[in-house]
Coordinates of C-alpha atoms in Angstrom, one line a residue:
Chain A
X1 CA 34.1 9.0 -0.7
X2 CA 30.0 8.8 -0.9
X3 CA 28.0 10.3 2.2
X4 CA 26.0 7.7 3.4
X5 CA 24.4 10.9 5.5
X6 CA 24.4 14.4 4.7
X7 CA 22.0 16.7 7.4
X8 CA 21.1 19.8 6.3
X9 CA 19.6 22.5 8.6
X10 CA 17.4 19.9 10.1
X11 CA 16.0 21.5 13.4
X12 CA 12.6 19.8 15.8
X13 CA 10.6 21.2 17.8
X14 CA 8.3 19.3 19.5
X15 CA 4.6 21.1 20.2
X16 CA 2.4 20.2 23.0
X17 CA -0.6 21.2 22.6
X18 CA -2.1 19.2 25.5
X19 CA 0.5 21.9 27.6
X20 CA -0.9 25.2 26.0
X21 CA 0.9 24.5 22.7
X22 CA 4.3 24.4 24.9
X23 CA 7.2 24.5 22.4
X24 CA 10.6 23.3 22.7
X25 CA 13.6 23.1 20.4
X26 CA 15.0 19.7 20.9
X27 CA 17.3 20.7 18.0
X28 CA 18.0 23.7 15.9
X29 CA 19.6 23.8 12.4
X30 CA 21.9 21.2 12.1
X31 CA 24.5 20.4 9.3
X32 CA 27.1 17.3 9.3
X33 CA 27.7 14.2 7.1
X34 CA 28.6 10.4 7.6
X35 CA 30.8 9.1 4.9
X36 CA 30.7 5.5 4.0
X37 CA 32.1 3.1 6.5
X38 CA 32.5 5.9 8.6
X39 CA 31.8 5.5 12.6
X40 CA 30.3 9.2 13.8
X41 CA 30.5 9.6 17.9
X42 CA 27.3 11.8 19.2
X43 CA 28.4 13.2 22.4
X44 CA 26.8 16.0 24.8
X45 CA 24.6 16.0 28.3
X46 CA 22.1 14.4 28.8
X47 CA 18.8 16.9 27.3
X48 CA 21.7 18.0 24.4
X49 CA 19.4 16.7 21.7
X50 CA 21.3 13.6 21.0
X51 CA 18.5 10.8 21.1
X52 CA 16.4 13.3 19.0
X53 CA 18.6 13.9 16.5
X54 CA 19.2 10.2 15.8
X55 CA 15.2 9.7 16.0
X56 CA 14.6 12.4 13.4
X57 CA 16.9 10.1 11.5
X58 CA 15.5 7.0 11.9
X59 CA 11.7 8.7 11.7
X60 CA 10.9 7.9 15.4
X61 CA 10.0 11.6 15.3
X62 CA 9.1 13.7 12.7
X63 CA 11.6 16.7 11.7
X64 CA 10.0 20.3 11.2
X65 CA 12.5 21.4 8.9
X66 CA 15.6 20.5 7.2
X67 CA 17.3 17.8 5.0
X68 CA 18.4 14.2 5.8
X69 CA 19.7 13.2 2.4
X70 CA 20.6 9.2 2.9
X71 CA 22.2 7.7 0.2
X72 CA 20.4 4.0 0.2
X73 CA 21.9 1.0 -1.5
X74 CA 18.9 -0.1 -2.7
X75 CA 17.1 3.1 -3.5
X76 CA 19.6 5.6 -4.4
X77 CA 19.0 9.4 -2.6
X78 CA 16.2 9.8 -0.3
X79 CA 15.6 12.7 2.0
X80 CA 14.3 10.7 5.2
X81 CA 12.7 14.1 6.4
X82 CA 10.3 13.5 3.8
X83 CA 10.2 9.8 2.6
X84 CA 6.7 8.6 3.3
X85 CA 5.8 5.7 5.8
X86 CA 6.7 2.9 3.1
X87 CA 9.8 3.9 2.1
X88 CA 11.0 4.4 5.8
X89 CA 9.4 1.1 6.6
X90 CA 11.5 -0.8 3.5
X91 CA 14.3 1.1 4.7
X92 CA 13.9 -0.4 8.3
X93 CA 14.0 -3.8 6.9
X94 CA 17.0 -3.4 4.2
X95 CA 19.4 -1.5 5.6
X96 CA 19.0 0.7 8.1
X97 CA 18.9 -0.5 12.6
X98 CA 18.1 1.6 15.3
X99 CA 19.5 -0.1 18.5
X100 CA 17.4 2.0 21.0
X101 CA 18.7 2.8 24.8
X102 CA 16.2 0.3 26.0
X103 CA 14.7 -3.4 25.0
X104 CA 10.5 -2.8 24.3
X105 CA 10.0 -6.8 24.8
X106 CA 7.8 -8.3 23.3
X107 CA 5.9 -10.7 26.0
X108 CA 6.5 -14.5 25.3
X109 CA 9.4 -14.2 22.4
X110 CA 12.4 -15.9 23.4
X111 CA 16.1 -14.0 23.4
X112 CA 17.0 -16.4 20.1
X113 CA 13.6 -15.1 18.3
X114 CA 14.2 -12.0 19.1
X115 CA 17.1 -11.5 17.5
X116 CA 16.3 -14.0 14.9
X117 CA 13.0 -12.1 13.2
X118 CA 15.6 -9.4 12.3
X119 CA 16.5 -11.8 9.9
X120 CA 13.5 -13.7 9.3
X121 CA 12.1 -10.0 7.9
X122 CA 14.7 -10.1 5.7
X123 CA 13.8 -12.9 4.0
X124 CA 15.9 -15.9 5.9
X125 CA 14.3 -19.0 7.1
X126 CA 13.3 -19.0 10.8
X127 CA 16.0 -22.0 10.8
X128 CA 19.1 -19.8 9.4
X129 CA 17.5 -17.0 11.3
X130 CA 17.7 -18.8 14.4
X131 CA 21.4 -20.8 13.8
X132 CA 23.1 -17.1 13.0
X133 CA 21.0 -15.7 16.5
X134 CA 23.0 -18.2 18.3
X135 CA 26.5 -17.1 17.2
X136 CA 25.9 -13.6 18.1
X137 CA 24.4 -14.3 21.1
X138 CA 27.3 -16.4 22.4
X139 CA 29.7 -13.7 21.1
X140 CA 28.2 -11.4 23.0
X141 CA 28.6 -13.7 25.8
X142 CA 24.6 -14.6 26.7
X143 CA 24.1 -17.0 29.0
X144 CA 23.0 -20.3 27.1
X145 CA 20.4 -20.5 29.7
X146 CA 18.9 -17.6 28.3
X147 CA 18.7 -18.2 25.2
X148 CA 15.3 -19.7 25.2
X149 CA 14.2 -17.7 28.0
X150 CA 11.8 -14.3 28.1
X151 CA 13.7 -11.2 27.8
X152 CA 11.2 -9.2 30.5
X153 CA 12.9 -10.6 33.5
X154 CA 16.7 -9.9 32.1
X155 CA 18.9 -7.8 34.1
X156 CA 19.7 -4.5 32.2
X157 CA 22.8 -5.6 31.0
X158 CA 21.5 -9.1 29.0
X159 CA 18.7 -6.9 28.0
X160 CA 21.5 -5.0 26.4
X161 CA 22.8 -7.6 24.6
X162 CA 20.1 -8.8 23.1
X163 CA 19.3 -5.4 21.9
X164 CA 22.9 -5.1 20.4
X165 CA 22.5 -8.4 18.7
X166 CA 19.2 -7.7 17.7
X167 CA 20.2 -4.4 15.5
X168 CA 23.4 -5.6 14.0
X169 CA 22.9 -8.7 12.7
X170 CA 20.9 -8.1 9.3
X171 CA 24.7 -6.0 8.8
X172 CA 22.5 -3.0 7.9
X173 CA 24.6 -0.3 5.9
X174 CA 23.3 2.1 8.4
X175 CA 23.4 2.0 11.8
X176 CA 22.4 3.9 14.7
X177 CA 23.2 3.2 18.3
X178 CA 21.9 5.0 21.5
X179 CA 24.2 3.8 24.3
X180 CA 25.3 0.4 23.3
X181 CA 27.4 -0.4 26.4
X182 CA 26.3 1.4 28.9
X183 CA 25.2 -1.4 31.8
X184 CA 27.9 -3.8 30.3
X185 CA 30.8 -4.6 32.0
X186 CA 34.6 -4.0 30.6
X187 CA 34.8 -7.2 28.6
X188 CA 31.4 -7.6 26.9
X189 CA 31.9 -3.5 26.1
X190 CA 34.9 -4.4 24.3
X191 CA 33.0 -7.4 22.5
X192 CA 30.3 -4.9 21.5
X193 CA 33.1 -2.8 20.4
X194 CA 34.9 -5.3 18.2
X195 CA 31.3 -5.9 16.8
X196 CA 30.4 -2.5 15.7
X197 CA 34.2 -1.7 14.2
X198 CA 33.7 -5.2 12.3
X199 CA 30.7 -4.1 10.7
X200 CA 32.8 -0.4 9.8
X201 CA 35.4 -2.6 8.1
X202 CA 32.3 -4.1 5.9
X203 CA 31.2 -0.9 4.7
X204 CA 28.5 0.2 7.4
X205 CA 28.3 3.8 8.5
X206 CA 27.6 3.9 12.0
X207 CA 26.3 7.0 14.4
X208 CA 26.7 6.4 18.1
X209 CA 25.5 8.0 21.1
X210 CA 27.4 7.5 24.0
X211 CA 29.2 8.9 27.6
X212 CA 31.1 6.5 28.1
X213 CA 34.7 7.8 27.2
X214 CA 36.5 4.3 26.7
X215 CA 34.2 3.6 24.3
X216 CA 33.6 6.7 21.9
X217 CA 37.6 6.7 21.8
X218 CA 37.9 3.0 21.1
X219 CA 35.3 3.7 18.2
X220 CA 34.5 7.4 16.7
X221 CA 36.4 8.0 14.1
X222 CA 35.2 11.5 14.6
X223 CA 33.2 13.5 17.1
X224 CA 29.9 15.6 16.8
X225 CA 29.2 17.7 20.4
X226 CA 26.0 19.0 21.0
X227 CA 24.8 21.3 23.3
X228 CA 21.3 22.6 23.3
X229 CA 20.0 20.7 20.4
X230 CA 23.0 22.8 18.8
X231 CA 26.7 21.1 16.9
X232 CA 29.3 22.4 19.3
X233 CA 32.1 23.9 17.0
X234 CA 35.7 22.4 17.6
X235 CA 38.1 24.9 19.1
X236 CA 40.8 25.1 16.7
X237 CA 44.2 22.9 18.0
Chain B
X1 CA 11.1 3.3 -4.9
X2 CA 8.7 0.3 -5.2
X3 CA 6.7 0.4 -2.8
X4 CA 3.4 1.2 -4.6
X5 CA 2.1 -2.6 -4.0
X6 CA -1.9 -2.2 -2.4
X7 CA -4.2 -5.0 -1.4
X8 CA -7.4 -2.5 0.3
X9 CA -7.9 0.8 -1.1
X10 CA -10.6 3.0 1.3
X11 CA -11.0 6.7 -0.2
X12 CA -14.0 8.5 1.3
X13 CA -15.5 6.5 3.4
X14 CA -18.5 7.8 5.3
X15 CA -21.2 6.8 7.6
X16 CA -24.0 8.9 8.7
X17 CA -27.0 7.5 11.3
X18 CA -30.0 9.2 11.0
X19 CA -31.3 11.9 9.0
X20 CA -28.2 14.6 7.6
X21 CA -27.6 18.2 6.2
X22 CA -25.3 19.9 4.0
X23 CA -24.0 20.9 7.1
X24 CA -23.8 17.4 8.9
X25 CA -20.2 17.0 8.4
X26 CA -19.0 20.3 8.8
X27 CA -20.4 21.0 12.1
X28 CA -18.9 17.6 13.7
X29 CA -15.8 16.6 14.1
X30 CA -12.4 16.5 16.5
X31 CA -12.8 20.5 16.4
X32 CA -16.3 19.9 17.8
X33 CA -15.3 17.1 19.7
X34 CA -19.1 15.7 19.2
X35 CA -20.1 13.3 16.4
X36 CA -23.6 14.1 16.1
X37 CA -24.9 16.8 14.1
X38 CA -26.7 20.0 16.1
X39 CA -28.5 20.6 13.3
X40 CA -30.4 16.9 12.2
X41 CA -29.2 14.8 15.4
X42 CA -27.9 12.5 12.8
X43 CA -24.4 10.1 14.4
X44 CA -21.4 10.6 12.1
X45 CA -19.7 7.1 12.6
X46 CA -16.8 7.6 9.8
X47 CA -16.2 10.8 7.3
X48 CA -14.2 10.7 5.0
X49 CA -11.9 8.0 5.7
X50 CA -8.8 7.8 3.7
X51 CA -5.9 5.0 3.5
X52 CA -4.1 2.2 1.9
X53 CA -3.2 -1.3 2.9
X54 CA -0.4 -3.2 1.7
X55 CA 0.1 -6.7 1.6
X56 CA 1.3 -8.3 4.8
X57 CA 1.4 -5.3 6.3
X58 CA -0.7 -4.8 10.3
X59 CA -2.2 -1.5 10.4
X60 CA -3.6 -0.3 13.7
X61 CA -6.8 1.6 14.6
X62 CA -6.1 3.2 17.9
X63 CA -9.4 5.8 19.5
X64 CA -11.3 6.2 22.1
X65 CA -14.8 4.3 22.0
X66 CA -17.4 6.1 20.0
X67 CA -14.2 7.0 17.4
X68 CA -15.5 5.3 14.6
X69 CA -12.7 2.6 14.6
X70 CA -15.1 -0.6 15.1
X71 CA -17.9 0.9 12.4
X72 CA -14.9 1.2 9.6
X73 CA -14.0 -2.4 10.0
X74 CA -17.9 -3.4 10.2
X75 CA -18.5 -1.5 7.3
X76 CA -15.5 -3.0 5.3
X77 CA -16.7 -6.2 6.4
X78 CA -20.0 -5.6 5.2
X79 CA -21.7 -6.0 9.1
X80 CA -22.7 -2.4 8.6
X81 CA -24.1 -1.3 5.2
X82 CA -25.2 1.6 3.0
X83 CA -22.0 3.4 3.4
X84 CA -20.9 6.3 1.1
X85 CA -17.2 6.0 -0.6
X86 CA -15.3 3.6 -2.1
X87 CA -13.0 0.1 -0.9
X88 CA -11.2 -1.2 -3.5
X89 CA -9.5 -5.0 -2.8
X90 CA -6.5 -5.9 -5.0
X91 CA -7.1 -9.2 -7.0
X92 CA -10.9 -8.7 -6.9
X93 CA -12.3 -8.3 -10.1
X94 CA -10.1 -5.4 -12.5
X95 CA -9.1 -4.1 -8.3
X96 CA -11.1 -1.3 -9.4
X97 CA -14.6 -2.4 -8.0
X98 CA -16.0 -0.9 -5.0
X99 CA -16.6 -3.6 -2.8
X100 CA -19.3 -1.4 -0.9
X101 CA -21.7 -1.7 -3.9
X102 CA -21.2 -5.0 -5.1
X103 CA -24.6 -7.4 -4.6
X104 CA -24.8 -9.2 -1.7
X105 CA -24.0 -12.4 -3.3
X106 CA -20.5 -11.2 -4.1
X107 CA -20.5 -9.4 -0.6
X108 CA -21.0 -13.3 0.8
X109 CA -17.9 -14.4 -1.9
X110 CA -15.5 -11.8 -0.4
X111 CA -16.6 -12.7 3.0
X112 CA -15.6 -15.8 2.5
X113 CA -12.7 -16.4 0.4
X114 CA -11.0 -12.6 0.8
X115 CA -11.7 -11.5 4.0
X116 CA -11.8 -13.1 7.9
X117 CA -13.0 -11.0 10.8
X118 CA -12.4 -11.7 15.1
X119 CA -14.9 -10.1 16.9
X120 CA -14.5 -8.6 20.8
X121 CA -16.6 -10.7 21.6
X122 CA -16.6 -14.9 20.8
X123 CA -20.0 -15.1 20.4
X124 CA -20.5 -12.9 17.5
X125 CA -17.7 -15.0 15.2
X126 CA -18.7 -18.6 16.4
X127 CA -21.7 -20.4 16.2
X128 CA -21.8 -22.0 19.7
X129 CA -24.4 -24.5 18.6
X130 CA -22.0 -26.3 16.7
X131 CA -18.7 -28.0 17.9
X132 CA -15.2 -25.7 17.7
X133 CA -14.3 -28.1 15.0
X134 CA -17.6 -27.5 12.9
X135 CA -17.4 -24.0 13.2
X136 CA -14.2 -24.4 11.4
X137 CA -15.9 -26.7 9.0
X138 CA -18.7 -24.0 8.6
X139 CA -16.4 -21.5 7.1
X140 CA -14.5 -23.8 4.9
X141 CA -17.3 -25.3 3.5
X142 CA -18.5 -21.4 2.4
X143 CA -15.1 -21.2 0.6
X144 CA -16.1 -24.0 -1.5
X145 CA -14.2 -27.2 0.1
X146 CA -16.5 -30.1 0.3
X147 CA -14.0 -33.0 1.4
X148 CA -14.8 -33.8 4.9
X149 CA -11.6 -35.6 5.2
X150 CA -10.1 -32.7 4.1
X151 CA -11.8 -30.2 6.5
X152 CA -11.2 -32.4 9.4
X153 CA -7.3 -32.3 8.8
X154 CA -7.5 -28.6 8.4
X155 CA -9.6 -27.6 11.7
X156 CA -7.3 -29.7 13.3
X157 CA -4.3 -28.4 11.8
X158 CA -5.3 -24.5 12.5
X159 CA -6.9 -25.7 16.2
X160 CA -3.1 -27.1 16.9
X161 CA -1.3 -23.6 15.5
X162 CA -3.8 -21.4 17.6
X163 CA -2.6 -24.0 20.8
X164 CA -6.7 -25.1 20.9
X165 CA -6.2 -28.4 22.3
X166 CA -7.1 -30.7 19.3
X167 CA -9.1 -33.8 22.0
X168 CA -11.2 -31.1 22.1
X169 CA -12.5 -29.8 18.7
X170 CA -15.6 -32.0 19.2
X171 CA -16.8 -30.0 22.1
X172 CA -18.8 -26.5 21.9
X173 CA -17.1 -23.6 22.4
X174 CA -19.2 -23.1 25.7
X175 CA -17.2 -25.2 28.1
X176 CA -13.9 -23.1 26.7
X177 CA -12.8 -20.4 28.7
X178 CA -12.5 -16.8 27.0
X179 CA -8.7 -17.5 25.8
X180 CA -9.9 -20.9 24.1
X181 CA -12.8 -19.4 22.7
X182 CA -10.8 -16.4 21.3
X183 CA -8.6 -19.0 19.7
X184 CA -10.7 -20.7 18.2
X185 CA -12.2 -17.6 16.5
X186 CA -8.8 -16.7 15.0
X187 CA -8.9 -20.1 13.4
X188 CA -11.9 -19.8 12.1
X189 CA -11.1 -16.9 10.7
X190 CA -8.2 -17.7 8.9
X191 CA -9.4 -21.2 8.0
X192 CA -9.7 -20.0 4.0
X193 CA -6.4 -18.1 4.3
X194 CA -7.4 -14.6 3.4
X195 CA -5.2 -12.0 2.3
X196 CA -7.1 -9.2 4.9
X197 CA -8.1 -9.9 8.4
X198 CA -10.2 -7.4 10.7
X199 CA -8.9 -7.8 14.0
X200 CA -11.3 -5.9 16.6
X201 CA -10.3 -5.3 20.1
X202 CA -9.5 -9.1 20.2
X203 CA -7.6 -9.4 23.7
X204 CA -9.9 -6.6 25.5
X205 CA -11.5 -8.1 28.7
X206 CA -8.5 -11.4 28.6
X207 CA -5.8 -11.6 31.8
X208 CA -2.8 -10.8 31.0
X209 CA -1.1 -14.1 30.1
X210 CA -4.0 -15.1 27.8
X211 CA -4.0 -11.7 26.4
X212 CA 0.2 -12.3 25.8
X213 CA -0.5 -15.5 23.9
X214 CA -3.3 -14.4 21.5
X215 CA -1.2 -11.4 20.7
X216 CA 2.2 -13.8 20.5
X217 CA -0.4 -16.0 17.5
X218 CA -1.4 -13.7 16.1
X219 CA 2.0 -11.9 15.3
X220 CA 3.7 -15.8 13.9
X221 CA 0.3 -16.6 11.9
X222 CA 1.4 -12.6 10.6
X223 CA 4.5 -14.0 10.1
X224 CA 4.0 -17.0 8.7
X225 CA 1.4 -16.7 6.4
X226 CA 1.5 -13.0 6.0
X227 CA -1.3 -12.2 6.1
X228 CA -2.6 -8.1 6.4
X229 CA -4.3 -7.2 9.2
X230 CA -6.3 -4.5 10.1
X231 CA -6.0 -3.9 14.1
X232 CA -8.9 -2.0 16.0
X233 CA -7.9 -1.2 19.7
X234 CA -8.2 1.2 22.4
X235 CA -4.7 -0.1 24.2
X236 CA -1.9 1.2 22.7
X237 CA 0.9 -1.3 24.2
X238 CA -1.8 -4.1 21.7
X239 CA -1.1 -1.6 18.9
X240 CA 2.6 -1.0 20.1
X241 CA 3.3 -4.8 20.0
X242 CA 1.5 -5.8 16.7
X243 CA 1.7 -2.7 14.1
X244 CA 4.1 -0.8 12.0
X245 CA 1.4 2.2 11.0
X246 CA -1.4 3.4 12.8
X247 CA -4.4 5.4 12.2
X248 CA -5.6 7.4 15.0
X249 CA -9.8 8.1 15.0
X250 CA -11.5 10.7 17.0
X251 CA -15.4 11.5 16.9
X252 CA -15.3 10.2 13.5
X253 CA -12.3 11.3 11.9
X254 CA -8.9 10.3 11.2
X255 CA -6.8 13.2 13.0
X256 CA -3.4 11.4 12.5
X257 CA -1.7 8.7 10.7
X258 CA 1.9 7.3 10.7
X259 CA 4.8 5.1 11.6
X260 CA 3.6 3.5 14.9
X261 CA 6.8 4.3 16.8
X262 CA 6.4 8.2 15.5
X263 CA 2.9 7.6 16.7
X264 CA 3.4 7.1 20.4
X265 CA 6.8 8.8 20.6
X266 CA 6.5 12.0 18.8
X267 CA 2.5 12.3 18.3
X268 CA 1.7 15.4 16.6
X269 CA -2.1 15.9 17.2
X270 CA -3.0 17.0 20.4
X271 CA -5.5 13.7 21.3
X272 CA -2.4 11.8 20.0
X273 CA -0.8 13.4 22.6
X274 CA -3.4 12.8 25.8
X275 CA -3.9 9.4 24.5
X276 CA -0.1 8.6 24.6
X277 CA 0.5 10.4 28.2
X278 CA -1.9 9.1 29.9
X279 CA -0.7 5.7 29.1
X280 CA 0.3 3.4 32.0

């Protein structure tokens, strides 16, 4: 089957020159693939390297070295440790979500239109955009309340939700999720679940951060440990 | 991968005050940190400024003041003149014509049917002689619309999108308060629709909530109209909030450019890096 990922070598260190040009190796050398409609767990304490390894990916930071060949539906083989800001930007708005640990809201846009412009980028009327915000915001369980509400003043766990909604429902082909359930309770965790393994079944490859153990067994098909910004090998069984 | 769409090509763009030498812009500069010359004296507002604008697409200008952020939109909006370089505008002329050097006549034409600019400060966009409506009215008529009727509708039309209320488009923008008056400058700007807006510290000096709505218009007339916008601002949650790339200016210079996340999350330059930690 086709890599949607293949990571080759790709190490970051971050420089800080404000701190005496302070270095420090987030991650060093890396190798691993995603295949297509594959879910990848990212486990490892916290400071492992795991939010900056799927940052390099998604561009948030800038790799020093290394390959990240993604294999893009629309664009064939790009190395996204070298794509330039357009490319990266089109990618963003195709195919590829980052659902981030926290929600950056935006002041005055309602939950709906939040998720909604997801959509709305993609080329969907604010109306669609809107309908399809709804449904995923009541299968996530959202208060309706909310829905035409400011996100600043959610609690951590709506905040969540709206995040989760937010990243999955353009049904990107790539998706990458920093802690999707962790202030959620049992049943909404399992609704998230369901989500994510829904969007596997349609052909999205998925890598997820997370510490919570019900859910990376519930949905990894396979497990990448890191440990100092390094892949921890898996002891033979 | 297409992606080679341009509307506003800048290569070289420079702007000297005062008298220069050879040496003018190699003795000034981030590695300085001074953008006047020891030699001459001479101010170096912008040197050598490179970058692209696609359509649609909100670039930000983030710097301290004194960068050199507010002279490159002035000069690409023709409030500052006799710069050295080249701007090139997509769909203007053979979009090979340096708008810098074009006659003033055309200078006026691109003002006015290509281009819309919001000032800081209210005063410098409207006329507050005339009536919020007829400053509307005065920018519409420049693009070549004649129908009062017509205009009437419009200024109404934008003064509702901007939430200006509309009982009010007979009044001066005095009596406004800062919010209004801001408002009604973004309509006025965008009364000819023009592919390329110059947005420059906009919400500087409004509270908070007034700030939150100008921003929130701003991003649905983005939206809606897609319209590019260039975005000069010293606060980075403005820049954070409205822009996907963003150029960062120092004494002059560009010292770093990219993906506006990348910007404030993994900033590479080291005034990047003070700018983004000592945010709030």
């Amino acid at each position: 089957m086709e890599h949607t990922i293949e990571v080759k070598g790709l190490s970051k260190r971050f420089t800080m020159h404000i701190l005496n040009d302070k270095v420090i190796h987030a991650i060093q050398n890396l190798d691993f693939f995603i295949k297509e409609g594959e879910i990848v767990g990212l486990a490892g304490k916290s400071g492992a390297g795991k939010s900056t390894l799927i940052k390099c990916i998604y561009r948030t930071c800038i790799p020093s070295k290394g390959e990240i060949i993604y294999n893009s539906k629309k664009f064939g083989k790009i190395d996204l440790a070298k794509a330039d800001d357009y490319e990266i930007l089109a990618l963003r708005k195709s195919e590829m979500t980052y659902c981030s640990q926290f929600l950056s809201v935006i002041p005055r846009v309602t939950a709906i239109d939040v998720v909604a412009v997801s959509l709305v980028s993609k080329g969907e009327s604010w109306g669609n955009a809107r309908q399809i915000a709804k449904e995923y915001l009541s299968k996530l369980g959202l208060d309706e309340e909310l829905w035409d509400a400011y996100p600043s003043t959610f609690s951590g766990g709506e905040q969540q939700r709206i995040n989760v909604a937010r990243a999955i429902i353009s049904k990107p082909h790539f998706l990458l999720i920093d802690e999707p359930t962790a202030s959620l309770d049992q049943k909404t965790k399992d609704i998230v679940i369901n989500m994510v393994l829904d969007l596997k079944n349609q052909g999205t490859s998925v890598l997820c951060i997370t510490h919570d153990p019900y859910t990376m067994e519930h949905i990894a098909d396979r497990v990448i440990e890191l440990k100092d910004g390094k892949i921890v090998e898996p002891a033979l069984s | 991968m297409d992606n080679k769409e341009w509307l506003l090509k800048v290569e070289n763009l420079t702007k000297i005050y005062g008298e220069h030498s050879v040496n003018t812009l190699d003795k000034t500069g981030p590695l300085f940190n001074s953008n006047q010359c020891p030699e001459t004296g001479a101010i170096v507002a912008c040197a050598n400024i490179d970058f692209t604008l696609h359509p649609g697409e909100v670039l930000g200008i983030v710097g301290e003041s004194g960068s050199g952020k507010s002279s490159l939109v002035n000069l690409l909006f023709f409030d500052l003149m006799a710069p050295a370089g080249s701007a090139c505008l997509k769909g203007y002329k053979n979009d090979n014509t340096n708008i810098l050097e074009v006659s003033n006549q055309q200078k006026r034409f691109l003002r006015n049917h290509k281009m819309g600019m919001v000032y800081q400060n209210p005063r410098d966009g409207l006329n507050f002689r005339f009536s919020s409506g007829g400053n509307i009215a005065e920018k519409l008529l420049m693009a070549g619309n004649f129908h009062v009727g017509s205009i009437r509708e419009r200024a109404s039309y934008l003064l509702e999108s901007t939430e200006v209320p509309v009982p009010r488009m007979d009044e001066t923008p005095e009596s406004f308060s800062g919010g209004m008056q801001q408002r009604v400058q973004i309509s006025k700007a965008i009364a000819n629709n023009p592919p390329l807006l110059f947005l420059d510290e906009v919400t500087t000096g409004l509270d908070v909530s007034v700030q939150a709505k100008v921003l929130d218009m701003i991003r649905r007339l983005q939206q809606d109209l897609n319209i590019a916008m260039i975005v000069v601002s010293h606060d980075l949650s403005v820049i954070r909030m409205l822009t996907d790339r963003t150029i960062v200016m120092k004494n002059g210079r560009i010292v770093e450019k990219g993906l506006t996340d990348q910007i404030l999350q993994d900033p590479q330059h080291g005034y990047t890096q003070l700018l983004v930690s000592s945010l709030l």
